[in-house]
Coordinates of C-alpha atoms in Angstrom, one line a residue:
M33 CA 60.7 87.7 56.0
K34 CA 58.4 90.7 56.3
T35 CA 58.1 90.2 60.0
D36 CA 61.9 90.0 60.4
A37 CA 62.3 93.1 58.3
A38 CA 59.8 95.0 60.4
V39 CA 61.6 93.9 63.6
S40 CA 65.0 94.9 62.2
Q41 CA 63.7 98.4 61.2
L42 CA 62.1 98.9 64.6
R43 CA 65.4 97.9 66.2
E44 CA 67.3 100.5 64.2
V45 CA 64.8 103.2 65.3
L46 CA 65.3 102.3 69.0
K47 CA 69.1 102.2 68.5
S48 CA 69.0 105.8 67.5
S49 CA 68.3 108.8 69.7
G50 CA 64.9 107.5 70.7
T51 CA 62.9 110.0 68.8
I52 CA 60.8 109.6 65.6
D53 CA 60.7 112.1 62.8
S54 CA 57.1 113.2 62.1
D55 CA 57.4 112.2 58.4
R56 CA 58.3 108.7 59.5
A57 CA 55.7 108.2 62.2
E58 CA 53.1 106.7 59.8
E59 CA 55.7 104.3 58.4
I60 CA 56.9 103.2 61.8
Q61 CA 53.3 102.8 63.0
G62 CA 52.8 100.3 60.1
L63 CA 55.9 98.4 61.2
V64 CA 54.5 98.2 64.8
N65 CA 51.2 96.8 63.6
K66 CA 53.0 94.2 61.5
T67 CA 55.2 93.0 64.3
P68 CA 54.1 90.0 66.4
L69 CA 53.5 90.7 70.1
N70 CA 56.3 88.4 71.2
D71 CA 58.8 90.3 69.1
L72 CA 57.5 93.6 70.4
L73 CA 57.9 92.4 73.9
R74 CA 61.5 91.3 73.2
L75 CA 62.3 94.7 71.7
M76 CA 60.9 96.4 74.8
E77 CA 63.0 94.2 77.0
R78 CA 66.2 95.0 75.1
Y79 CA 66.2 98.8 75.5
P80 CA 66.0 101.2 78.4
A81 CA 62.5 102.5 79.3
K82 CA 63.0 105.9 77.7
K83 CA 63.6 104.3 74.3
G84 CA 60.9 101.6 74.9
A85 CA 58.4 104.4 75.6
V86 CA 58.9 105.6 72.0
L87 CA 57.7 102.2 70.7
F88 CA 55.0 101.9 73.4
R89 CA 53.4 105.2 72.3
L90 CA 52.9 103.8 68.8
L91 CA 51.0 100.7 70.0
P92 CA 47.3 100.4 69.5
P93 CA 45.5 100.4 72.9
E94 CA 44.8 96.6 72.9
R95 CA 48.3 95.6 72.0
A96 CA 49.8 98.2 74.4
S97 CA 47.8 96.7 77.3
I98 CA 49.0 93.1 76.5
V99 CA 52.6 94.2 76.3
F100 CA 52.4 96.3 79.5
D101 CA 50.9 93.4 81.4
S102 CA 53.7 91.1 80.2
L103 CA 56.5 93.3 81.6
D104 CA 58.1 92.7 85.0
P105 CA 56.8 95.1 87.7
R106 CA 60.1 97.0 87.9
H107 CA 60.2 97.4 84.1
Q108 CA 56.6 98.6 84.2
A109 CA 57.5 101.2 86.8
E110 CA 60.4 102.5 84.7
L111 CA 58.1 102.7 81.7
V112 CA 55.5 104.6 83.7
T113 CA 58.1 107.1 84.7
A114 CA 59.4 107.5 81.2
L115 CA 55.9 107.9 79.7
G116 CA 54.7 110.4 82.3
G117 CA 51.3 112.2 82.3
D118 CA 48.2 110.1 82.0
S119 CA 49.6 107.6 79.4
V120 CA 49.2 104.5 81.5
N121 CA 46.1 105.4 83.6
E122 CA 43.9 103.2 81.4
F123 CA 46.3 100.2 81.7
F124 CA 46.6 100.7 85.5
T125 CA 42.8 100.6 85.8
E126 CA 42.5 97.4 83.9
M127 CA 45.1 95.6 86.0
G128 CA 44.2 93.2 88.8
A129 CA 44.5 94.6 92.3
E130 CA 47.5 92.4 93.1
D131 CA 49.3 93.4 89.9
R132 CA 48.6 97.1 90.7
V133 CA 50.2 96.7 94.1
M134 CA 53.3 95.0 92.6
L135 CA 53.7 98.0 90.3
L136 CA 53.0 100.5 93.0
D137 CA 55.8 99.0 95.1
E138 CA 58.3 99.9 92.4
L139 CA 57.1 103.4 91.7
P140 CA 58.1 106.7 93.4
A141 CA 55.5 107.6 96.1
E142 CA 54.2 110.7 94.3
V143 CA 53.6 108.7 91.1
A144 CA 51.9 105.8 93.0
D145 CA 49.6 108.3 94.8
R146 CA 48.6 109.9 91.6
L147 CA 47.7 106.6 90.0
I148 CA 45.7 105.4 93.0
E149 CA 43.7 108.7 93.0
E150 CA 42.8 108.1 89.3
L151 CA 41.1 104.8 90.2
G152 CA 37.4 104.4 90.6
E153 CA 36.1 103.8 94.2
D154 CA 35.7 100.0 93.8
D155 CA 39.1 99.6 92.2
K156 CA 40.7 101.8 94.9
D157 CA 39.0 99.8 97.7
R158 CA 40.2 96.5 96.3
T159 CA 43.8 97.9 95.8
N160 CA 43.8 99.2 99.3
V161 CA 42.8 95.8 100.7
V162 CA 45.9 94.2 99.2
L163 CA 48.1 97.2 100.2
G164 CA 47.0 96.7 103.8
Y165 CA 49.0 93.4 104.1
E166 CA 52.7 93.1 104.7
K167 CA 55.1 92.4 101.8
G168 CA 55.9 88.7 101.5
T169 CA 52.5 87.6 102.8
V170 CA 49.7 85.9 100.8
G171 CA 47.4 88.9 101.4
R172 CA 49.9 91.0 99.4
V173 CA 49.6 88.8 96.3
M174 CA 46.0 87.5 96.5
S175 CA 43.2 88.8 94.3
P176 CA 40.3 90.3 96.3
E177 CA 38.2 90.2 93.1
I178 CA 35.9 87.3 93.9
P179 CA 32.2 86.8 93.5
L180 CA 30.2 86.8 96.8
I181 CA 28.4 83.5 96.5
T182 CA 26.5 82.5 99.6
G183 CA 25.3 79.1 100.6
E184 CA 21.6 80.0 100.1
M185 CA 22.1 80.9 96.5
T186 CA 21.0 78.4 93.8
V187 CA 23.2 77.3 90.9
G188 CA 21.1 79.5 88.7
D189 CA 21.7 82.6 90.9
A190 CA 25.4 81.9 91.1
A191 CA 25.7 81.5 87.3
E192 CA 23.9 84.8 86.8
L193 CA 26.1 86.6 89.3
I194 CA 29.3 85.3 87.5
R195 CA 27.9 86.4 84.1
D196 CA 27.4 89.9 85.5
Q197 CA 30.8 90.2 87.1
H198 CA 33.0 88.0 84.9
D199 CA 35.0 91.0 83.5
H200 CA 36.2 91.8 87.0
L201 CA 36.9 88.4 88.4
E202 CA 40.3 86.9 88.8
T203 CA 39.1 83.3 88.1
I204 CA 35.7 81.6 87.6
Y205 CA 37.1 78.0 87.8
T206 CA 37.2 77.9 91.6
L207 CA 34.2 79.5 93.4
P208 CA 34.4 80.0 97.2
V209 CA 31.0 79.7 98.9
V210 CA 30.4 81.5 102.2
D211 CA 27.6 82.0 104.8
E212 CA 26.0 85.3 105.7
D213 CA 29.1 86.2 107.9
R214 CA 31.6 85.5 105.0
L215 CA 32.8 82.3 106.7
L216 CA 33.9 79.8 104.2
L217 CA 31.6 76.8 103.6
G218 CA 33.7 75.3 100.8
A219 CA 34.4 75.7 97.1
V220 CA 32.7 74.8 93.9
R221 CA 34.5 73.9 90.7
M222 CA 33.1 75.3 87.5
R223 CA 32.6 71.8 86.1
D224 CA 30.4 70.9 89.0
L225 CA 28.4 74.2 88.6
F226 CA 27.9 73.5 84.9
L227 CA 26.6 70.0 85.5
A228 CA 24.4 70.7 88.5
D229 CA 20.6 71.4 88.3
R230 CA 19.8 75.2 88.3
D231 CA 17.7 74.8 91.5
T232 CA 20.5 73.1 93.5
V233 CA 21.6 75.1 96.6
M234 CA 25.2 76.1 96.5
S235 CA 25.9 74.9 100.1
D236 CA 25.0 71.4 98.9
L237 CA 27.4 71.7 96.0
A238 CA 30.3 73.1 97.9
S239 CA 33.1 70.7 98.9
E240 CA 36.1 71.0 101.3
T241 CA 39.0 72.9 99.9
P242 CA 42.5 73.8 101.1
T243 CA 42.8 77.5 102.2
A244 CA 45.5 80.0 103.0
H245 CA 45.5 82.9 105.5
A246 CA 46.3 86.4 104.3
S247 CA 49.1 86.6 106.9
D248 CA 50.8 83.4 105.8
N249 CA 54.2 83.5 104.1
A250 CA 53.6 83.8 100.4
E251 CA 56.6 81.7 99.2
D252 CA 55.9 78.8 101.6
T253 CA 52.2 78.8 100.7
A254 CA 53.0 79.0 97.0
R255 CA 55.3 76.0 97.1
T256 CA 52.7 73.9 99.0
F257 CA 49.9 75.1 96.7
L258 CA 51.8 74.2 93.5
T259 CA 51.8 70.5 94.5
S260 CA 48.1 70.4 95.4
G261 CA 46.8 70.2 91.8
R262 CA 44.4 73.1 92.4
I263 CA 43.7 76.1 90.2
A264 CA 43.1 78.5 93.1
I265 CA 42.5 78.4 96.8
P266 CA 40.4 80.8 99.0
V267 CA 42.3 83.2 101.3
L268 CA 40.9 83.9 104.8
D269 CA 41.7 86.7 107.3
D270 CA 42.5 86.2 111.0
S271 CA 38.7 86.0 111.7
E272 CA 38.4 83.2 109.1
Q273 CA 36.4 85.4 106.8
L274 CA 36.9 85.1 103.0
V275 CA 39.0 88.1 101.7
G276 CA 40.4 86.8 98.4
I277 CA 41.7 84.1 96.2
F278 CA 45.2 82.8 95.5
T279 CA 45.7 81.5 92.0
Y280 CA 48.1 79.0 90.4
D281 CA 49.7 81.5 88.1
E282 CA 50.5 83.8 91.0
A283 CA 52.0 81.0 93.0
Y284 CA 54.1 79.9 90.0
R285 CA 55.4 83.5 89.6
I286 CA 56.3 83.7 93.3
V287 CA 58.2 80.4 93.2
E288 CA 59.9 81.3 89.9
S289 CA 61.0 84.6 91.3
A290 CA 62.3 83.1 94.6
D291 CA 64.2 80.4 92.7
N292 CA 65.8 83.0 90.4
E293 CA 66.8 85.0 93.5
D294 CA 68.3 81.9 95.1
S295 CA 70.1 81.0 91.9
A296 CA 71.6 84.5 91.7
R297 CA 72.7 84.4 95.3
H298 CA 74.3 81.0 94.9
G299 CA 76.4 82.7 92.2
G300 CA 77.3 85.6 94.4
S301 CA 74.9 88.3 93.2
E302 CA 71.4 89.6 93.6
S303 CA 68.5 88.8 91.2
L304 CA 67.9 91.6 88.7
R305 CA 64.1 91.4 88.7
Q306 CA 64.0 92.8 85.2
P307 CA 65.6 92.0 81.8
Y308 CA 69.3 92.4 81.6
F309 CA 69.4 95.0 78.9
T310 CA 66.9 97.3 80.6
T311 CA 68.7 97.1 83.9
P312 CA 70.8 100.3 84.6
V313 CA 74.5 99.8 84.9
L314 CA 74.5 101.1 88.5
A315 CA 71.8 98.5 89.4
L316 CA 74.1 95.7 88.0
V317 CA 76.9 97.1 90.2
R318 CA 74.6 97.1 93.3
S319 CA 73.5 93.5 92.6
R320 CA 77.1 92.3 92.8
I321 CA 79.1 94.6 95.0
V322 CA 77.9 93.3 98.4
W323 CA 78.9 89.8 97.5
L324 CA 82.3 90.8 96.2
L325 CA 82.9 92.6 99.5
V326 CA 82.0 89.5 101.4
L327 CA 84.4 87.5 99.3
A328 CA 87.1 90.1 99.8
V329 CA 86.6 89.7 103.6
S330 CA 87.1 85.9 103.0
A331 CA 90.4 86.6 101.2
I332 CA 91.5 88.9 104.0
L333 CA 90.8 86.2 106.6
T334 CA 92.7 83.7 104.5
V335 CA 95.7 86.1 104.4
Q336 CA 95.6 86.5 108.1
V337 CA 95.6 82.7 108.7
L338 CA 98.6 82.4 106.3
D339 CA 100.4 85.2 108.2
I340 CA 99.8 83.4 111.5
F341 CA 101.3 80.2 110.1
E342 CA 104.1 81.8 108.1
A343 CA 106.8 80.1 110.1
T344 CA 105.2 76.7 109.4
L345 CA 105.2 77.5 105.7
E346 CA 108.8 78.6 105.8
Q347 CA 109.9 75.2 107.2
K348 CA 107.8 73.2 104.7
V349 CA 107.2 75.4 101.6
V350 CA 105.6 72.4 99.8
L351 CA 102.6 72.9 102.0
S352 CA 101.7 76.1 100.1
L353 CA 101.1 74.0 96.9
F354 CA 98.1 72.3 98.4
I355 CA 96.3 75.4 99.7
P356 CA 94.1 76.0 96.6
L357 CA 93.1 72.3 96.6
L358 CA 92.0 72.3 100.2
T359 CA 90.2 75.6 100.2
G360 CA 88.4 74.8 97.0
T361 CA 87.4 71.4 98.2
G362 CA 86.1 72.8 101.5
G363 CA 84.1 75.5 99.8
N364 CA 82.6 73.2 97.2
T365 CA 81.6 70.6 99.8
G366 CA 79.9 73.2 101.9
N367 CA 78.1 74.7 99.0
Q368 CA 76.9 71.3 97.9
A369 CA 75.4 70.6 101.3
A370 CA 73.9 74.0 101.6
T371 CA 72.3 73.8 98.1
T372 CA 70.8 70.4 99.0
V373 CA 69.4 71.5 102.3
T374 CA 68.1 74.8 101.0
R375 CA 66.1 73.0 98.3
A376 CA 64.8 70.5 100.9
L377 CA 63.7 73.5 103.1
A378 CA 61.9 75.0 100.1
L379 CA 60.0 71.8 99.3
G380 CA 59.1 71.2 103.0
D381 CA 61.2 68.0 103.3
V382 CA 63.3 69.6 106.0
H383 CA 62.1 71.8 108.9
K384 CA 63.8 74.0 111.4
S385 CA 63.5 71.3 114.1
D386 CA 65.5 68.8 112.0
I387 CA 68.8 70.6 112.4
V388 CA 70.4 67.8 114.5
K389 CA 69.2 65.1 112.1
V390 CA 70.5 67.1 109.1
M391 CA 73.9 67.7 110.8
W392 CA 74.3 64.0 111.7
R393 CA 73.5 63.0 108.1
E394 CA 76.0 65.6 106.7
V395 CA 78.7 64.4 109.1
R396 CA 78.3 60.9 107.6
V397 CA 78.2 62.3 104.1
G398 CA 81.3 64.5 104.7
L399 CA 83.2 61.6 106.3
T400 CA 82.5 59.4 103.3
L401 CA 83.4 62.1 100.8
G402 CA 86.5 63.0 102.9
A403 CA 87.6 59.4 103.1
V404 CA 87.4 59.0 99.3
L405 CA 89.2 62.3 98.5
G406 CA 91.6 61.8 101.4
A407 CA 92.7 58.4 100.1
L408 CA 93.2 59.8 96.7
G409 CA 95.1 62.8 98.0
F410 CA 97.2 60.6 100.3
G411 CA 98.2 58.4 97.4
V412 CA 99.1 61.2 94.9
A413 CA 100.9 63.4 97.5
S414 CA 102.9 60.4 98.9
I415 CA 104.2 59.5 95.4
F416 CA 105.5 62.9 94.7
Y417 CA 106.3 64.4 98.1
G418 CA 106.6 61.5 100.6
M419 CA 104.5 59.7 103.1
D420 CA 104.5 62.5 105.7
I421 CA 103.1 65.1 103.3
G422 CA 100.6 62.5 101.9
T423 CA 99.4 61.8 105.5
V424 CA 98.9 65.6 106.1
I425 CA 96.9 66.0 102.8
G426 CA 94.8 62.9 103.4
L427 CA 93.8 63.7 107.0
T428 CA 93.1 67.4 106.1
L429 CA 90.8 66.4 103.2
L430 CA 89.0 64.0 105.6
A431 CA 88.6 66.7 108.3
V432 CA 87.8 69.6 105.9
C433 CA 85.1 67.7 104.0
T434 CA 83.4 66.6 107.2
M435 CA 83.5 70.1 108.7
S436 CA 82.3 71.8 105.5
A437 CA 79.4 69.4 104.9
T438 CA 78.2 69.7 108.4
V439 CA 78.4 73.5 108.4
G440 CA 76.9 73.8 105.0
G441 CA 74.0 71.7 106.0
A442 CA 73.3 73.6 109.2
M443 CA 73.6 77.2 108.0
P444 CA 70.5 77.3 105.8
I445 CA 68.4 75.9 108.7
I446 CA 70.0 78.5 111.1
A447 CA 69.2 81.2 108.6
K448 CA 65.6 80.0 108.3
A449 CA 65.3 80.0 112.1
V450 CA 66.4 83.6 112.4
G451 CA 64.2 84.8 109.5
A452 CA 67.0 85.2 107.0
D453 CA 67.1 83.9 103.4
P454 CA 68.8 80.4 103.5
A455 CA 70.3 81.1 100.0
V456 CA 72.3 84.0 101.5
F457 CA 74.3 81.5 103.6
S458 CA 75.2 79.3 100.7
N459 CA 78.0 80.4 98.5
P460 CA 79.8 83.5 99.8
F461 CA 79.4 83.0 103.5
I462 CA 80.2 79.3 103.5
S463 CA 83.2 80.0 101.3
T464 CA 84.4 82.6 103.8
F465 CA 84.0 80.3 106.8
C466 CA 85.4 77.1 105.1
D467 CA 88.4 78.8 103.6
A468 CA 89.7 80.3 106.9
T469 CA 88.7 77.3 109.1
G470 CA 90.0 74.8 106.5
L471 CA 93.5 76.4 106.6
V472 CA 93.6 76.4 110.4
I473 CA 92.8 72.7 110.3
Y474 CA 95.4 72.1 107.6
F475 CA 98.2 73.8 109.5
F476 CA 97.4 72.2 112.8
I477 CA 97.5 68.8 111.2
A478 CA 100.7 69.6 109.5
K479 CA 102.3 70.8 112.7
A480 CA 101.2 67.6 114.5
V481 CA 102.2 65.2 111.8
L482 CA 105.5 66.9 110.7
G483 CA 106.5 68.0 114.2
I484 CA 107.2 71.6 113.1

């Protein structure tokens, strides 16, 4: 109850103007110290950065560092801007190089430059190594903070080096071993290092390990890495020299972020990349407006098709009753296929060269789905509107399902081939295409069957 009361009082403080009376500062400081870190983090995520900064300033350095590290990079950037001055220099220095770079990418250039200048030479060099790689590559998310363990070292020498540098290392559980030219000889697990004799040479202990190149796509590498059962893998540059290490937790973060982005785009919006309540209203608008415009174009195209076939509708008004059914079925069928293929692409089950195989499979899937739905549509429509209308609906469902499944399966692969995000082609664009094309198919079938 005491914890709940402390959280409630802190929430009331943050709901106010965002300032603290000097005579209440000591009281609120006590509340902050009583509140568990998880509750503090949830409070920070529920309020804009300006109000969150009020709470953050009251945190003891150790707790402030933990809370800051737990925030999303974009939220961190807003908090840095709200705090101003040198309030976060210490936390910035303590971050890993890859985490610093993610934060720098979200900050205004002048603030980013100031923070970099405050770093020590070693931290600045490591940060610049990561900044030197393109966004979206492994090099941009790797940690350059690795011990330089050479093959001639003994186990005792390597253990001593790790003890001296452990505060600055990203991980000590996977230890890359290199030769004098920094070419990778293999990797040693901490368990093997612990069990080996102190005089054993590290090159004898090193075993083959999967690697990544700094120029590789980060998301593709992360998805492959997560299935390998490894804690970390070495990262090499184009000269095959060791430049960093890619860890499991970083790979998990990348995949989770990519899946969140794909999920948002399937729903017709962009991923927020920070907690909902700390996202500005204009940012929420920007995350949705593009997709609404795309769907508006879809509606305009549908209206144009209806206008072209207006005479057909006038002769058989009953045809208009089935338009929502047919457009909805086409869009859903296409999105189902696109979602399945997008997931298969992400897992590596499908590749760009498989487009013909995928289309052939989806043709058969679409035909089967269309046959089932078409038979049902034929039966129901025939009972209420006659055999001729039933035939039109049945044939249209068969054709629309086949077309939508084929297009839905092909579009993510086409997107991948041209360097676009396959998820972008799932919901809005497939709906746009299938709505308009499905109506054209519908009216041509109606004209042929009904003779109008």
